[in-house]
mmCIF file of C-alpha atoms in Angstrom:
data_model
loop_
_atom_site.group_PDB
_atom_site.id
_atom_site.type_symbol
_atom_site.label_atom_id
_atom_site.label_comp_id
_atom_site.label_asym_id
_atom_site.label_seq_id
_atom_site.Cartn_x
_atom_site.Cartn_y
_atom_site.Cartn_z
ATOM 1 C CA MET A 2 59.313 44.255 7.606
ATOM 2 C CA LYS A 3 59.789 41.372 5.277
ATOM 3 C CA ASN A 4 58.579 39.070 7.544
ATOM 4 C CA SER A 5 55.309 41.386 8.619
ATOM 5 C CA LYS A 6 54.735 41.536 4.634
ATOM 6 C CA PHE A 7 55.314 37.365 4.367
ATOM 7 C CA ALA A 8 53.073 36.871 7.324
ATOM 8 C CA TYR A 9 50.191 38.803 5.455
ATOM 9 C CA SER A 10 50.698 36.742 2.573
ATOM 10 C CA MET A 11 50.660 33.475 4.288
ATOM 11 C CA MET A 12 47.291 35.212 5.592
ATOM 12 C CA ALA A 13 46.014 36.122 2.632
ATOM 13 C CA VAL A 14 46.571 32.895 1.390
ATOM 14 C CA VAL A 15 44.963 30.480 4.063
ATOM 15 C CA LEU A 16 42.195 32.973 4.339
ATOM 16 C CA GLY A 17 41.605 32.733 0.872
ATOM 17 C CA THR A 18 41.503 29.087 0.306
ATOM 18 C CA VAL A 19 39.221 28.420 3.605
ATOM 19 C CA LEU A 20 37.174 31.493 2.094
ATOM 20 C CA MET A 21 36.754 29.262 -0.788
ATOM 21 C CA SER A 22 36.527 25.830 0.749
ATOM 22 C CA GLY A 23 33.655 27.081 2.261
ATOM 23 C CA GLY A 24 31.742 28.057 -0.992
ATOM 24 C CA ALA A 25 32.393 24.896 -2.737
ATOM 25 C CA LEU A 26 31.363 23.071 1.207
ATOM 26 C CA ALA A 27 27.616 25.093 1.082
ATOM 27 C CA ALA A 28 27.332 24.378 -2.665
ATOM 28 C CA THR A 29 27.738 20.726 -1.633
ATOM 29 C CA THR A 30 25.317 21.068 1.208
ATOM 30 C CA THR A 31 22.946 23.098 -0.941
ATOM 31 C CA ASP A 32 22.981 20.503 -3.992
ATOM 32 C CA SER A 33 22.221 17.553 -1.039
ATOM 33 C CA ALA A 34 19.466 19.749 0.248
ATOM 34 C CA GLY A 35 18.557 20.256 -3.087
ATOM 35 C CA ALA A 36 18.361 16.807 -3.938
ATOM 36 C CA LYS A 37 16.665 15.461 -0.676
ATOM 37 C CA ILE A 38 13.151 18.071 -1.215
ATOM 38 C CA ASP A 39 13.390 16.733 -5.004
ATOM 39 C CA SER A 40 13.110 13.351 -3.835
ATOM 40 C CA SER A 41 11.086 14.132 -0.664
ATOM 41 C CA MET A 42 8.687 16.205 -3.446
ATOM 42 C CA LYS A 43 8.704 13.379 -5.629
ATOM 43 C CA LYS A 44 7.784 10.873 -3.237
ATOM 44 C CA VAL A 45 4.545 13.040 -2.392
ATOM 45 C CA ASP A 46 4.156 13.463 -5.978
ATOM 46 C CA ASN A 47 3.915 9.483 -5.843
ATOM 47 C CA TYR A 48 1.222 9.772 -2.651
ATOM 48 C CA MET A 49 -0.483 11.977 -4.282
ATOM 49 C CA GLY A 50 -0.869 10.650 -7.750
ATOM 50 C CA ASP A 51 -1.246 6.874 -5.881
ATOM 51 C CA SER A 52 -4.101 8.101 -4.151
ATOM 52 C CA ALA A 53 -5.491 9.954 -7.299
ATOM 53 C CA ILE A 54 -5.531 6.760 -9.100
ATOM 54 C CA THR A 55 -6.951 4.931 -6.534
ATOM 55 C CA ALA A 56 -10.134 7.435 -5.995
ATOM 56 C CA LYS A 57 -10.486 7.373 -10.435
ATOM 57 C CA VAL A 58 -10.525 3.448 -10.250
ATOM 58 C CA LYS A 59 -13.014 3.424 -7.913
ATOM 59 C CA SER A 60 -15.134 5.655 -9.653
ATOM 60 C CA ALA A 61 -14.844 3.689 -12.574
ATOM 61 C CA LEU A 62 -15.845 0.476 -10.813
ATOM 62 C CA VAL A 63 -18.807 2.636 -9.511
ATOM 63 C CA ASP A 64 -20.002 4.048 -13.192
ATOM 64 C CA ASP A 65 -19.305 0.046 -15.357
ATOM 65 C CA LYS A 66 -22.972 -1.026 -14.644
ATOM 66 C CA ALA A 67 -21.732 -4.565 -15.510
ATOM 67 C CA ILE A 68 -20.116 -4.620 -12.308
ATOM 68 C CA LYS A 69 -22.767 -4.976 -9.305
ATOM 69 C CA SER A 70 -19.715 -6.048 -6.288
ATOM 70 C CA SER A 71 -19.530 -3.542 -3.644
ATOM 71 C CA ASP A 72 -16.521 -5.623 -1.578
ATOM 72 C CA ILE A 73 -13.726 -4.666 -3.989
ATOM 73 C CA SER A 74 -11.208 -3.216 -2.363
ATOM 74 C CA VAL A 75 -8.928 -1.149 -4.222
ATOM 75 C CA THR A 76 -4.658 -0.034 -4.012
ATOM 76 C CA THR A 77 -2.464 1.697 -5.511
ATOM 77 C CA THR A 78 1.568 1.408 -5.681
ATOM 78 C CA SER A 79 3.417 3.521 -8.150
ATOM 79 C CA GLY A 80 0.682 3.036 -10.694
ATOM 80 C CA VAL A 81 -0.046 -0.725 -9.914
ATOM 81 C CA VAL A 82 -3.834 -0.774 -8.835
ATOM 82 C CA THR A 83 -4.544 -3.795 -7.151
ATOM 83 C CA LEU A 84 -7.841 -5.245 -7.161
ATOM 84 C CA SER A 85 -9.301 -7.500 -3.848
ATOM 85 C CA GLY A 86 -12.138 -8.631 -2.700
ATOM 86 C CA PHE A 87 -14.934 -11.246 -3.973
ATOM 87 C CA VAL A 88 -16.962 -10.512 -7.316
ATOM 88 C CA GLY A 89 -19.880 -12.951 -8.411
ATOM 89 C CA SER A 90 -18.379 -14.198 -11.481
ATOM 90 C CA GLN A 91 -15.270 -14.434 -13.326
ATOM 91 C CA ALA A 92 -16.637 -12.127 -16.436
ATOM 92 C CA GLU A 93 -17.381 -9.342 -13.283
ATOM 93 C CA ALA A 94 -13.946 -9.729 -12.565
ATOM 94 C CA GLU A 95 -12.638 -8.912 -16.386
ATOM 95 C CA GLN A 96 -14.500 -5.975 -16.137
ATOM 96 C CA ALA A 97 -12.772 -4.235 -12.936
ATOM 97 C CA VAL A 98 -9.775 -5.572 -15.135
ATOM 98 C CA ALA A 99 -10.367 -4.072 -17.880
ATOM 99 C CA ALA A 100 -12.622 -0.769 -16.268
ATOM 100 C CA ALA A 101 -9.749 -0.097 -13.793
ATOM 101 C CA THR A 102 -7.092 -0.928 -16.744
ATOM 102 C CA LYS A 103 -9.085 2.196 -18.463
ATOM 103 C CA VAL A 104 -8.030 4.700 -15.921
ATOM 104 C CA GLU A 105 -5.445 7.166 -16.492
ATOM 105 C CA GLY A 106 -2.185 6.844 -15.136
ATOM 106 C CA VAL A 107 -2.532 3.430 -14.527
ATOM 107 C CA LYS A 108 0.316 1.146 -15.366
ATOM 108 C CA SER A 109 -0.765 -2.186 -14.679
ATOM 109 C CA VAL A 110 -3.576 -4.106 -12.849
ATOM 110 C CA SER A 111 -2.727 -7.381 -10.654
ATOM 111 C CA ASP A 112 -6.314 -9.476 -10.362
ATOM 112 C CA LYS A 113 -6.911 -10.371 -6.387
ATOM 113 C CA LEU A 114 -10.618 -10.709 -6.853
ATOM 114 C CA HIS A 115 -11.950 -14.175 -5.579
ATOM 115 C CA THR A 116 -15.780 -15.179 -7.218
ATOM 116 C CA LYS A 117 -18.572 -16.385 -5.073
ATOM 117 C CA ASP A 118 -19.976 -19.563 -5.037
ATOM 118 C CA SER A 119 -22.812 -18.642 -8.343
ATOM 119 C CA LYS A 120 -25.346 -19.732 -5.626
ATOM 120 C CA ASP A 121 -27.506 -17.735 -3.903
ATOM 121 C CA GLN A 122 -26.564 -18.499 0.141
ATOM 122 C CA SER A 123 -28.825 -19.099 2.592
ATOM 123 C CA VAL A 124 -29.312 -16.914 4.870
ATOM 124 C CA LYS A 125 -27.366 -19.441 7.574
ATOM 125 C CA GLY A 126 -25.159 -19.624 5.019
ATOM 126 C CA TYR A 127 -25.056 -15.113 5.180
ATOM 127 C CA ALA A 128 -25.593 -15.423 9.096
ATOM 128 C CA GLY A 129 -22.481 -17.986 9.433
ATOM 129 C CA ASP A 130 -19.927 -16.058 6.717
ATOM 130 C CA THR A 131 -21.345 -13.341 9.370
ATOM 131 C CA ALA A 132 -20.453 -15.003 12.413
ATOM 132 C CA THR A 133 -16.776 -15.925 11.128
ATOM 133 C CA THR A 134 -15.773 -12.693 9.670
ATOM 134 C CA ALA A 135 -17.015 -11.461 13.383
ATOM 135 C CA SER A 136 -14.606 -14.427 15.166
ATOM 136 C CA VAL A 137 -11.824 -13.721 13.065
ATOM 137 C CA LYS A 138 -12.009 -9.654 13.419
ATOM 138 C CA ALA A 139 -11.887 -10.694 17.449
ATOM 139 C CA LYS A 140 -8.963 -12.860 17.513
ATOM 140 C CA LEU A 141 -7.002 -10.689 15.751
ATOM 141 C CA LEU A 142 -8.253 -8.180 18.050
ATOM 142 C CA ALA A 143 -7.016 -9.481 20.726
ATOM 143 C CA ASP A 144 -3.470 -10.761 18.874
ATOM 144 C CA ASP A 145 -1.259 -8.806 20.203
ATOM 145 C CA ILE A 146 1.032 -9.620 17.203
ATOM 146 C CA VAL A 147 -1.361 -8.350 14.029
ATOM 147 C CA PRO A 148 -2.506 -4.639 13.645
ATOM 148 C CA SER A 149 -5.799 -5.295 13.306
ATOM 149 C CA ARG A 150 -7.175 -1.999 12.425
ATOM 150 C CA ASN A 151 -5.302 -2.559 9.207
ATOM 151 C CA VAL A 152 -6.813 -6.160 8.154
ATOM 152 C CA LYS A 153 -10.091 -6.024 5.913
ATOM 153 C CA VAL A 154 -11.609 -9.738 6.860
ATOM 154 C CA GLU A 155 -14.472 -10.853 4.464
ATOM 155 C CA THR A 156 -16.197 -13.981 4.608
ATOM 156 C CA THR A 157 -17.821 -15.486 1.731
ATOM 157 C CA GLY A 158 -18.960 -19.824 2.099
ATOM 158 C CA GLY A 159 -16.493 -20.111 4.868
ATOM 159 C CA VAL A 160 -13.393 -18.916 2.543
ATOM 160 C CA VAL A 161 -11.680 -16.147 4.753
ATOM 161 C CA LEU A 162 -10.288 -13.028 2.806
ATOM 162 C CA LEU A 163 -7.147 -11.573 4.598
ATOM 163 C CA SER A 164 -6.392 -8.134 2.755
ATOM 164 C CA GLY A 165 -5.101 -4.409 3.499
ATOM 165 C CA SER A 166 -1.531 -3.800 4.877
ATOM 166 C CA VAL A 167 0.867 -4.726 7.480
ATOM 167 C CA LYS A 168 4.390 -4.335 8.487
ATOM 168 C CA ASP A 169 5.776 -7.257 7.711
ATOM 169 C CA GLN A 170 6.066 -10.865 6.607
ATOM 170 C CA ALA A 171 5.566 -12.345 10.169
ATOM 171 C CA GLN A 172 2.527 -9.834 10.610
ATOM 172 C CA SER A 173 0.966 -11.338 7.071
ATOM 173 C CA ASP A 174 1.974 -15.093 8.441
ATOM 174 C CA ARG A 175 0.241 -15.161 11.904
ATOM 175 C CA ALA A 176 -2.927 -13.278 10.727
ATOM 176 C CA GLU A 177 -3.448 -15.739 8.116
ATOM 177 C CA SER A 178 -2.850 -18.471 10.895
ATOM 178 C CA VAL A 179 -5.116 -16.738 13.684
ATOM 179 C CA ALA A 180 -8.018 -16.612 10.813
ATOM 180 C CA LYS A 181 -7.590 -20.319 10.557
ATOM 181 C CA THR A 182 -7.810 -21.373 13.956
ATOM 182 C CA VAL A 183 -11.720 -20.018 13.849
ATOM 183 C CA ASP A 184 -14.386 -22.499 13.613
ATOM 184 C CA GLY A 185 -16.721 -22.202 10.120
ATOM 185 C CA VAL A 186 -13.394 -21.399 8.507
ATOM 186 C CA LYS A 187 -12.943 -24.183 5.324
ATOM 187 C CA SER A 188 -10.156 -21.295 4.402
ATOM 188 C CA VAL A 189 -8.031 -18.417 3.888
ATOM 189 C CA LYS A 190 -6.945 -16.069 1.016
ATOM 190 C CA ASN A 191 -4.171 -14.308 1.735
ATOM 191 C CA ASP A 192 -3.777 -10.711 0.344
ATOM 192 C CA LEU A 193 -2.411 -8.718 2.516
ATOM 193 C CA LYS A 194 0.601 -6.550 1.809
ATOM 194 C CA VAL A 195 3.640 -5.971 3.732
ATOM 195 C CA ALA A 196 4.490 -1.816 3.211
ATOM 196 C CA PRO A 197 7.152 -1.482 5.830
#
């Protein structure tokens, strides 16, 4: 009888210990899952916030009468806005930065804008730039390393601007070297972002 009482007592202790540790494990698992959900929600909030900021900045640039260029690309990462592309003058670039800075949610503005030649481009020059852009795009499309659909190519006065995003620095370097091999390219400004 004493043995069976002792056995029951031991089973009760073991069972109690298992139940308590199982509860602690469940609490730990729940906390871990909750933290993962919170982390995922913050990433979604950041992405949605960045998308909204990008849209607001683009709208502010369009609404600003002092900014005549439609060649401005806008990207936002964690509230940091990057403006890239071509504008007609330095004053226009400064106005674009000022307009972007005023948008709610913008932490800072990275100015990667380039000024076009102040002289009016001739039709021949424009046609040459268009042909150069087409040639660069074709070479990037034929390249196995560069994800050409993520790379935007613009040419002004023989200066090629690469913008968009790539997975690593090797792709960025490759895109720049491919662009430099095209006839008519005077120089390449590489504004590609590495976004793994």
